């Protein structure tokens, strides 16, 4: 940032020299304080700058131009930064919301946002990079705190500004606290360093976000107070003191506004972060946007070319100007009653979206087998449902222990009872089929795994929205499974279908999409 003019009358004039994407045009904007901007091509500025040393007349005219601007009380800035096409509005019972200020097309990035603060989950702290949130085999460990792990020294250097106070605090107490405490501490260090508003594009402050403390159960409040106590044991004495009420508020905000950062190779969460603008996007079970973590790029030798990890809000279809932006806070593959209960418990609101209000797709999710017009009795359906719930507990226990042969055995037993009773889109059936396909793939029993994967896809295609990240990832994994089973033509078809979805939900430059595009399956 280079300041050109600073006067009590003339607004500060600045020039930002930034990397400009090939599909955008940087422009010189002359802004009169009360009026609308006038725009000139950046080419004029570049020509003027280049000629300063060789042509005094051009230099003289440039000085006269700036003096004229000063007399007109205007400011000049060259910048690639543009405001996101969104605005905050009053969304009735939902409180505040975000809507677009121009029409958006499928796959367009509505906005991208770096985290205010983010941390890796406790359970994956040794397996996931604490900078870009990629999984890494044998990651590089921080030699000071011995807790943080990184892809390499490049990621470690990129994360140092956020990690240095955390590093010192962990060394002081001898161990890292849980992810909730680490996240709130990072939030507070960021606030003390940059205040609560870290960029012009930030649409709200953390003080204005809801903490829902008054709606929490006594048990949840008890757990929150334990975290607050752990926070004060962790917070360094040399750091600026923070009042308990504000710390409690931040824990409440994090509890209902923290965004789970998903694994780049699947739906599993690997971290949690706070993204102020994303917090303003309301829920819908059938949303018009998806959120994806883009880990950025820290591989270039020139650090000026690095891009930060960020979330991207992407349009799933055409969004009209003035239309509210929505995302889904929970997986759609739950019947409406269960989704409403999950949302009430975690986010403290009653979902009244069309799919919940009308129970859309509930019948498919609970479908039973219809054989020549005959359906199983309610008692039989209940018995198989209860058996399925108990079986899944045993299956998950065996999978956690790595006993894959037991997992497959239990899945086959469960499917024998489910197949005569449940329809092809029944959630209990799809759950067991999905586990069986995944584990059989790991055991290299690809033919059987491919058969189960196809049944899962047939069900998911009837249940999920057409552009859904989970559906896209499932198609991609099924394509790999079919390829290993020797079903090359089917594998190619599945991968092409996956790419058509992921190009919308993830974008062309996301690692998942790029890997798929470059793979031998495509």
Coordinates of C-alpha atoms in Angstrom, one line a residue:
X1 CA 0.0 0.0 0.0
X2 CA 1.6 3.2 -1.1
X3 CA 0.1 6.6 0.1
X4 CA 0.2 9.3 -2.5
X5 CA -1.6 12.2 -0.9
X6 CA -2.6 12.9 2.7
X7 CA -4.4 16.1 3.4
X8 CA -7.1 17.3 5.8
X9 CA -9.1 18.3 2.7
X10 CA -8.1 15.7 0.2
X11 CA -8.9 12.1 1.1
X12 CA -6.0 9.6 1.4
X13 CA -5.1 8.3 -2.0
X14 CA -3.7 4.8 -2.2
X15 CA -2.5 2.4 -4.7
X16 CA -2.6 -1.4 -4.1
X17 CA -0.6 -3.6 -6.4
X18 CA -2.2 -7.0 -6.3
X19 CA -2.3 -10.2 -8.3
X20 CA -5.3 -9.9 -10.6
X21 CA -7.2 -13.0 -11.9
X22 CA -7.1 -13.4 -15.6
X23 CA -10.9 -12.9 -15.9
X24 CA -11.1 -9.7 -13.9
X25 CA -10.0 -6.2 -14.8
X26 CA -8.3 -3.9 -12.3
X27 CA -9.5 -0.3 -12.7
X28 CA -8.6 3.2 -11.6
X29 CA -11.5 4.5 -9.6
X30 CA -11.8 8.2 -8.9
X31 CA -14.2 8.6 -6.0
X32 CA -15.8 11.9 -5.1
X33 CA -16.8 11.6 -1.4
X34 CA -20.5 12.3 -1.8
X35 CA -20.9 11.2 -5.4
X36 CA -20.6 8.2 -7.6
X37 CA -17.2 6.9 -8.9
X38 CA -15.8 7.6 -12.3
X39 CA -13.7 4.8 -13.8
X40 CA -10.6 4.8 -16.1
X41 CA -8.5 1.9 -17.4
X42 CA -5.6 0.8 -15.4
X43 CA -3.6 1.1 -18.6
X44 CA -3.6 4.9 -18.3
X45 CA -2.0 4.6 -14.8
X46 CA 0.6 2.1 -16.0
X47 CA 1.5 4.3 -19.0
X48 CA 1.8 7.3 -16.8
X49 CA 4.0 5.6 -14.3
X50 CA 6.3 4.1 -17.0
X51 CA 6.7 7.5 -18.6
X52 CA 7.5 9.4 -15.4
X53 CA 11.3 9.0 -15.8
X54 CA 11.4 9.9 -19.5
X55 CA 8.8 12.5 -20.2
X56 CA 8.6 15.5 -17.9
X57 CA 5.5 16.8 -19.6
X58 CA 3.6 13.7 -18.8
X59 CA 4.9 13.9 -15.2
X60 CA 3.8 17.6 -15.1
X61 CA 0.3 16.7 -16.3
X62 CA 0.1 13.9 -13.8
X63 CA 0.9 16.4 -11.0
X64 CA -1.7 18.8 -12.3
X65 CA -4.2 16.0 -12.4
X66 CA -3.6 15.1 -8.8
X67 CA -3.8 18.7 -7.7
X68 CA -7.1 19.0 -9.6
X69 CA -8.4 16.0 -7.7
X70 CA -7.2 17.6 -4.4
X71 CA -9.2 20.8 -5.2
X72 CA -12.2 18.6 -5.9
X73 CA -11.8 16.8 -2.6
X74 CA -11.7 13.3 -4.2
X75 CA -9.7 10.2 -3.6
X76 CA -8.0 7.8 -6.0
X77 CA -7.4 4.1 -5.5
X78 CA -6.3 1.2 -7.7
X79 CA -7.4 -2.1 -6.2
X80 CA -8.4 -5.6 -7.3
X81 CA -10.6 -5.9 -4.2
X82 CA -14.3 -5.8 -5.0
X83 CA -17.2 -6.0 -2.6
X84 CA -19.0 -9.4 -2.5
X85 CA -22.4 -9.3 -4.2
X86 CA -24.2 -9.8 -0.9
X87 CA -26.0 -7.7 1.6
X88 CA -27.4 -8.2 5.1
X89 CA -31.2 -8.0 5.4
X90 CA -33.9 -8.6 8.0
X91 CA -35.1 -12.2 7.4
X92 CA -38.2 -12.2 9.6
X93 CA -38.3 -14.9 12.3
X94 CA -34.8 -16.1 11.2
X95 CA -33.2 -12.8 12.3
X96 CA -30.6 -11.5 9.9
X97 CA -29.8 -13.1 6.6
X98 CA -27.8 -12.6 3.5
X99 CA -29.1 -12.1 0.0
X100 CA -27.5 -11.5 -3.4
X101 CA -27.3 -8.1 -5.0
X102 CA -27.0 -9.6 -8.5
X103 CA -28.0 -12.8 -10.3
X104 CA -25.7 -15.8 -9.7
X105 CA -25.3 -18.9 -11.9
X106 CA -24.6 -22.5 -10.9
X107 CA -21.0 -23.0 -9.7
X108 CA -20.3 -19.3 -9.2
X109 CA -18.5 -18.3 -5.9
X110 CA -20.9 -16.0 -4.1
X111 CA -18.1 -15.1 -1.7
X112 CA -14.9 -16.6 -0.2
X113 CA -13.9 -16.0 3.3
X114 CA -10.8 -16.8 5.3
X115 CA -11.4 -18.0 8.9
X116 CA -11.4 -15.5 11.7
X117 CA -9.8 -18.4 13.6
X118 CA -9.8 -22.2 13.0
X119 CA -8.3 -25.3 14.7
X120 CA -7.8 -29.0 13.9
X121 CA -10.0 -31.4 15.9
X122 CA -8.4 -33.1 18.9
X123 CA -8.8 -36.6 17.5
X124 CA -7.0 -35.7 14.3
X125 CA -4.3 -33.3 15.6
X126 CA -1.5 -35.8 14.6
X127 CA -2.9 -36.5 11.1
X128 CA -4.0 -33.2 9.7
X129 CA -2.0 -30.1 8.8
X130 CA -2.7 -27.3 11.3
X131 CA -2.3 -24.7 8.5
X132 CA -4.1 -26.0 5.4
X133 CA -6.2 -28.8 7.0
X134 CA -5.0 -31.4 4.6
X135 CA -4.4 -35.0 5.8
X136 CA -0.7 -35.8 5.8
X137 CA 1.3 -39.0 6.4
X138 CA 4.2 -38.3 8.8
X139 CA 3.6 -34.6 9.1
X140 CA 6.3 -32.1 10.3
X141 CA 5.9 -31.4 14.0
X142 CA 6.4 -28.0 15.7
X143 CA 9.6 -28.4 17.7
X144 CA 8.5 -26.0 20.4
X145 CA 5.1 -27.1 21.5
X146 CA 5.3 -30.6 20.0
X147 CA 1.5 -30.4 19.4
X148 CA 1.0 -28.6 16.0
X149 CA 1.7 -30.6 12.9
X150 CA 2.2 -29.4 9.3
X151 CA 2.6 -30.6 5.7
X152 CA 6.1 -29.1 5.7
X153 CA 8.0 -26.0 6.8
X154 CA 6.2 -23.9 4.1
X155 CA 2.9 -24.6 5.8
X156 CA 4.5 -24.1 9.2
X157 CA 5.8 -20.7 8.3
X158 CA 2.4 -19.7 6.8
X159 CA 0.7 -20.6 10.2
X160 CA 3.3 -19.0 12.5
X161 CA 1.5 -15.7 12.9
X162 CA -1.6 -17.5 14.3
X163 CA 0.3 -20.3 16.1
X164 CA 3.0 -18.4 18.0
X165 CA 0.9 -17.3 21.0
X166 CA -0.8 -20.7 21.0
X167 CA 2.7 -22.4 20.9
X168 CA 3.9 -20.4 23.9
X169 CA 0.7 -21.2 25.9
X170 CA 0.9 -24.9 25.2
X171 CA 4.5 -25.0 26.3
X172 CA 3.6 -23.2 29.5
X173 CA 1.0 -25.6 30.7
X174 CA 2.6 -28.7 29.1
X175 CA -0.3 -29.9 26.9
X176 CA -2.9 -28.6 24.5
X177 CA -6.4 -28.0 25.7
X178 CA -9.5 -29.3 23.8
X179 CA -10.5 -27.8 20.4
X180 CA -13.1 -25.5 21.9
X181 CA -10.7 -23.8 24.2
X182 CA -8.0 -23.6 21.5
X183 CA -10.5 -22.0 19.1
X184 CA -11.8 -19.4 21.6
X185 CA -8.2 -18.5 22.5
X186 CA -7.3 -18.0 18.9
X187 CA -10.4 -15.8 18.4
X188 CA -9.4 -13.6 21.3
X189 CA -5.8 -13.3 20.2
X190 CA -7.1 -12.3 16.8
X191 CA -9.5 -9.7 18.3
X192 CA -6.7 -8.2 20.4
X193 CA -4.4 -8.0 17.4
X194 CA -6.8 -6.9 14.6
X195 CA -10.0 -5.9 16.6
X196 CA -13.2 -7.6 15.8
X197 CA -13.4 -6.4 12.2
X198 CA -10.5 -7.8 10.1
X199 CA -11.5 -6.6 6.6
X200 CA -13.8 -4.3 4.8
X201 CA -15.7 -7.3 3.4
X202 CA -16.6 -8.5 6.9
X203 CA -20.3 -7.9 7.4
X204 CA -20.7 -8.5 11.1
X205 CA -18.7 -8.6 14.3
X206 CA -18.4 -11.4 16.8
X207 CA -20.2 -9.2 19.4
X208 CA -23.3 -9.2 17.3
X209 CA -23.5 -13.0 16.7
X210 CA -26.0 -14.9 18.8
X211 CA -24.7 -17.1 21.7
X212 CA -28.0 -18.7 22.6
X213 CA -26.9 -19.0 26.2
X214 CA -30.4 -18.4 27.5
X215 CA -31.7 -21.4 25.4
X216 CA -29.1 -23.9 26.4
X217 CA -29.9 -26.9 28.6
X218 CA -28.5 -27.0 32.1
X219 CA -26.2 -29.9 31.0
X220 CA -24.9 -27.9 28.0
X221 CA -24.3 -24.8 30.3
X222 CA -22.4 -27.0 32.7
X223 CA -20.1 -28.3 30.0
X224 CA -19.6 -24.7 28.7
X225 CA -18.6 -23.5 32.2
X226 CA -16.0 -26.3 32.4
X227 CA -14.5 -25.1 29.1
X228 CA -14.4 -21.6 30.4
X229 CA -12.5 -22.7 33.4
X230 CA -10.1 -24.7 31.2
X231 CA -9.7 -21.5 29.1
X232 CA -8.5 -19.5 32.0
X233 CA -6.0 -22.2 33.0
X234 CA -4.7 -22.0 29.4
X235 CA -4.8 -18.2 28.8
X236 CA -1.3 -16.8 29.4
X237 CA -0.9 -14.3 32.2
X238 CA 1.1 -12.0 29.8
X239 CA -1.9 -11.8 27.5
X240 CA -4.5 -9.1 28.0
X241 CA -7.1 -10.1 30.6
X242 CA -10.5 -11.0 29.3
X243 CA -13.8 -10.8 31.3
X244 CA -15.6 -14.1 32.0
X245 CA -18.9 -12.8 30.5
X246 CA -17.2 -12.2 27.2
X247 CA -15.4 -15.5 27.2
X248 CA -18.7 -17.2 27.9
X249 CA -20.3 -15.3 25.0
X250 CA -17.6 -16.5 22.6
X251 CA -18.0 -20.1 23.7
X252 CA -21.7 -19.8 23.0
X253 CA -21.1 -18.2 19.6
X254 CA -18.6 -21.0 18.7
X255 CA -21.1 -23.7 19.9
X256 CA -23.8 -22.7 17.4
X257 CA -21.8 -20.8 14.7
X258 CA -18.6 -22.9 14.4
X259 CA -18.3 -24.3 10.9
X260 CA -17.0 -27.9 10.6
X261 CA -14.1 -28.1 8.1
X262 CA -14.6 -31.2 6.1
X263 CA -11.9 -33.7 4.9
X264 CA -10.9 -33.0 1.3
X265 CA -11.4 -36.7 0.5
X266 CA -14.9 -37.1 2.1
X267 CA -17.5 -35.7 4.5
X268 CA -15.5 -36.3 7.7
X269 CA -14.8 -33.1 9.7
X270 CA -11.1 -32.4 10.4
X271 CA -11.4 -29.0 12.0
X272 CA -13.7 -26.3 13.2
X273 CA -13.5 -22.5 12.5
X274 CA -15.4 -19.3 12.8
X275 CA -16.4 -17.4 9.6
X276 CA -18.4 -14.2 10.5
X277 CA -20.0 -13.7 7.1
X278 CA -20.9 -17.4 6.8
X279 CA -22.6 -17.1 10.2
X280 CA -25.2 -14.8 8.5
X281 CA -26.3 -17.4 6.0
X282 CA -29.5 -19.1 7.2
X283 CA -30.4 -22.8 6.9
X284 CA -32.6 -24.6 4.4
X285 CA -32.9 -28.3 4.1
X286 CA -32.9 -27.9 0.3
X287 CA -30.4 -25.0 0.0
X288 CA -29.4 -22.9 -3.0
X289 CA -25.7 -22.8 -1.9
X290 CA -23.0 -25.2 -0.7
X291 CA -20.0 -24.4 1.5
X292 CA -16.6 -26.0 0.7
X293 CA -13.2 -25.7 2.3
X294 CA -10.5 -24.7 -0.2
X295 CA -7.2 -25.4 1.4
X296 CA -5.4 -22.8 -0.8
X297 CA -1.9 -23.2 -2.2
X298 CA 1.3 -22.8 -0.2
X299 CA 3.6 -24.8 -2.6
X300 CA 5.0 -21.9 -4.7
X301 CA 8.6 -20.9 -3.9
X302 CA 7.4 -17.2 -4.1
X303 CA 5.3 -16.7 -1.0
X304 CA 3.5 -13.8 -2.7
X305 CA 1.8 -16.4 -4.9
X306 CA 0.5 -18.3 -1.9
X307 CA -3.3 -18.4 -1.3
X308 CA -4.8 -18.8 2.1
X309 CA -7.2 -21.6 3.2
X310 CA -10.7 -20.4 3.0
X311 CA -14.3 -21.4 2.7
X312 CA -16.2 -20.8 -0.6
X313 CA -19.9 -20.3 -0.8
X314 CA -21.0 -21.6 -4.2
X315 CA -24.3 -21.3 -6.0
X316 CA -25.9 -24.6 -6.7
X317 CA -28.2 -23.2 -9.4
X318 CA -29.5 -19.9 -10.6
X319 CA -30.0 -17.4 -7.8
X320 CA -32.1 -14.3 -8.7
X321 CA -31.1 -10.8 -7.6
X322 CA -32.5 -10.2 -4.1
X323 CA -32.9 -13.9 -3.3
X324 CA -31.8 -15.1 0.1
X325 CA -28.8 -17.3 0.3
X326 CA -29.2 -20.6 2.2
X327 CA -27.0 -23.6 3.2
X328 CA -27.9 -26.8 5.0
X329 CA -26.6 -27.1 8.5
X330 CA -27.3 -30.8 8.7
X331 CA -27.3 -33.8 6.3
X332 CA -30.5 -34.0 4.3
X333 CA -30.6 -37.8 4.7
X334 CA -32.8 -37.7 7.9
X335 CA -36.5 -37.6 7.9
X336 CA -37.9 -34.2 8.5
X337 CA -38.8 -34.8 12.2
X338 CA -35.2 -35.9 12.9
X339 CA -33.7 -33.0 11.1
X340 CA -35.9 -30.6 13.0
X341 CA -34.8 -32.2 16.3
X342 CA -31.1 -31.9 15.3
X343 CA -31.5 -28.3 14.3
X344 CA -33.4 -27.4 17.5
X345 CA -30.8 -29.1 19.7
X346 CA -27.7 -27.7 18.0
X347 CA -28.9 -24.3 16.6
X348 CA -31.9 -23.5 18.7
X349 CA -34.5 -22.8 16.0
X350 CA -37.5 -24.6 14.5
X351 CA -37.0 -25.4 10.9
X352 CA -40.0 -24.4 8.8
X353 CA -38.5 -24.9 5.4
X354 CA -40.8 -26.5 2.7
X355 CA -39.2 -29.9 2.9
X356 CA -39.7 -30.1 6.7
X357 CA -43.1 -28.5 6.7
X358 CA -44.4 -30.8 4.0
X359 CA -42.4 -33.9 4.9
X360 CA -41.0 -34.1 1.4
X361 CA -39.1 -37.3 0.7
X362 CA -39.9 -38.7 4.1
X363 CA -41.9 -41.5 2.5
X364 CA -39.0 -42.5 0.3
X365 CA -36.6 -42.4 3.3
X366 CA -38.8 -44.8 5.2
X367 CA -39.9 -46.9 2.2
X368 CA -40.9 -50.5 2.6
X369 CA -40.8 -53.3 0.0
X370 CA -43.9 -53.6 -2.1
X371 CA -44.1 -57.1 -3.5
X372 CA -47.1 -57.6 -5.9
X373 CA -49.1 -55.1 -3.9
X374 CA -48.3 -56.6 -0.6
X375 CA -46.3 -54.7 2.1
X376 CA -44.9 -56.0 5.3
X377 CA -47.0 -55.2 8.5
X378 CA -46.1 -52.4 10.8
X379 CA -44.9 -54.9 13.4
X380 CA -42.5 -56.5 11.0
X381 CA -41.2 -53.1 9.9
X382 CA -40.7 -52.0 13.6
X383 CA -38.9 -55.3 14.4
X384 CA -36.5 -55.0 11.5
X385 CA -35.9 -51.3 12.2
X386 CA -35.0 -52.1 15.9
X387 CA -32.7 -54.9 14.7
X388 CA -31.0 -52.5 12.2
X389 CA -30.3 -49.9 14.9
X390 CA -28.8 -52.5 17.2
X391 CA -26.8 -54.0 14.4
X392 CA -25.3 -50.7 13.3
X393 CA -23.9 -50.2 16.8
X394 CA -22.1 -53.5 16.6
X395 CA -20.9 -52.8 13.1
X396 CA -19.5 -49.4 14.1
X397 CA -17.7 -51.0 17.1
X398 CA -16.1 -53.7 14.9
X399 CA -15.1 -51.0 12.3
X400 CA -13.5 -48.9 15.0
X401 CA -11.5 -51.9 16.2
X402 CA -10.4 -52.6 12.6
X403 CA -12.1 -56.0 12.5
X404 CA -13.2 -55.7 8.9
X405 CA -14.2 -59.4 8.6
X406 CA -16.6 -59.0 11.5
X407 CA -18.0 -55.8 9.9
X408 CA -18.7 -57.6 6.6
X409 CA -20.3 -60.6 8.5
X410 CA -22.6 -58.3 10.5
X411 CA -23.6 -56.2 7.4
X412 CA -24.5 -59.4 5.4
X413 CA -26.6 -60.6 8.3
X414 CA -28.4 -57.3 8.6
X415 CA -29.0 -57.0 4.8
X416 CA -30.6 -60.5 4.9
X417 CA -33.2 -59.1 7.2
X418 CA -33.6 -55.7 5.6
X419 CA -33.9 -56.6 1.9
X420 CA -37.3 -58.4 2.2
X421 CA -38.7 -55.5 4.2
X422 CA -37.2 -52.2 3.3
X423 CA -37.5 -50.3 0.0
X424 CA -34.4 -49.3 -2.0
X425 CA -34.4 -45.7 -0.6
X426 CA -34.9 -46.7 3.1
X427 CA -32.2 -44.9 5.1
X428 CA -31.5 -47.9 7.4
X429 CA -30.8 -50.1 4.3
X430 CA -28.7 -47.4 2.6
X431 CA -26.6 -47.0 5.8
X432 CA -25.6 -50.6 6.0
X433 CA -25.0 -50.9 2.2
X434 CA -22.7 -47.9 2.4
X435 CA -20.6 -49.3 5.2
X436 CA -20.4 -52.7 3.5
X437 CA -19.3 -51.2 0.2
X438 CA -16.6 -49.1 1.9
X439 CA -15.2 -51.9 4.0
X440 CA -15.3 -54.5 1.1
X441 CA -13.3 -52.0 -1.0
X442 CA -10.6 -51.8 1.7
X443 CA -10.5 -55.6 1.7
X444 CA -10.1 -55.5 -2.1
X445 CA -13.3 -57.5 -2.6
X446 CA -14.2 -55.0 -5.4
X447 CA -17.0 -56.9 -7.2
X448 CA -19.2 -57.2 -4.2
X449 CA -18.3 -53.7 -3.1
X450 CA -19.3 -52.3 -6.5
X451 CA -22.7 -54.0 -6.3
X452 CA -23.4 -52.4 -3.0
X453 CA -22.1 -49.0 -4.1
X454 CA -24.4 -49.0 -7.1
X455 CA -27.4 -49.7 -4.8
X456 CA -26.3 -46.8 -2.6
X457 CA -26.1 -44.5 -5.6
X458 CA -29.5 -45.5 -6.9
X459 CA -31.0 -44.5 -3.5
X460 CA -29.0 -41.3 -3.0
X461 CA -29.9 -40.1 -6.5
X462 CA -33.6 -40.3 -5.6
X463 CA -33.1 -38.5 -2.3
X464 CA -30.4 -35.8 -2.6
X465 CA -30.6 -32.6 -4.6
X466 CA -29.0 -32.9 -8.0
X467 CA -26.0 -30.8 -7.1
X468 CA -24.9 -32.1 -3.7
X469 CA -21.3 -32.5 -2.5
X470 CA -22.0 -35.8 -0.7
X471 CA -23.7 -37.2 -3.8
X472 CA -20.7 -36.1 -5.9
X473 CA -18.1 -37.7 -3.6
X474 CA -20.2 -40.9 -3.4
X475 CA -20.2 -41.1 -7.2
X476 CA -16.5 -40.5 -7.3
X477 CA -15.7 -43.3 -4.8
X478 CA -18.2 -45.7 -6.6
X479 CA -16.3 -45.0 -9.8
X480 CA -13.0 -46.0 -8.3
X481 CA -14.6 -49.2 -6.8
X482 CA -16.1 -50.2 -10.2
X483 CA -12.7 -49.5 -11.9
X484 CA -11.0 -51.9 -9.4
X485 CA -13.8 -54.5 -10.1
X486 CA -12.9 -54.3 -13.8
X487 CA -16.1 -52.5 -14.8
X488 CA -14.3 -49.8 -16.7
X489 CA -17.2 -48.4 -18.8
X490 CA -19.4 -48.1 -15.7
X491 CA -16.5 -46.6 -13.8
X492 CA -16.0 -43.9 -16.4
X493 CA -19.7 -43.0 -16.5
X494 CA -19.8 -42.7 -12.7
X495 CA -16.7 -40.5 -12.6
X496 CA -18.1 -38.2 -15.3
X497 CA -21.3 -37.8 -13.3
X498 CA -19.2 -37.1 -10.2
X499 CA -17.2 -34.4 -12.1
X500 CA -20.4 -32.7 -13.3
X501 CA -21.5 -32.3 -9.7
X502 CA -18.1 -31.4 -8.1
X503 CA -17.4 -28.8 -10.7
X504 CA -20.4 -27.0 -9.3
X505 CA -20.0 -27.7 -5.5
X506 CA -16.2 -27.6 -5.4
X507 CA -15.1 -25.6 -8.5
X508 CA -12.5 -26.4 -11.2
X509 CA -9.5 -25.4 -9.0
X510 CA -10.3 -27.4 -5.9
X511 CA -7.9 -30.2 -5.2
X512 CA -10.6 -32.8 -5.3
X513 CA -11.8 -31.7 -8.7
X514 CA -8.3 -31.3 -10.1
X515 CA -7.4 -34.8 -8.9
X516 CA -10.5 -36.2 -10.5
X517 CA -9.8 -34.5 -13.8
X518 CA -6.2 -35.8 -13.8
X519 CA -7.1 -39.3 -12.7
X520 CA -6.8 -42.4 -14.9
X521 CA -10.6 -43.0 -14.3
X522 CA -11.7 -39.9 -16.2

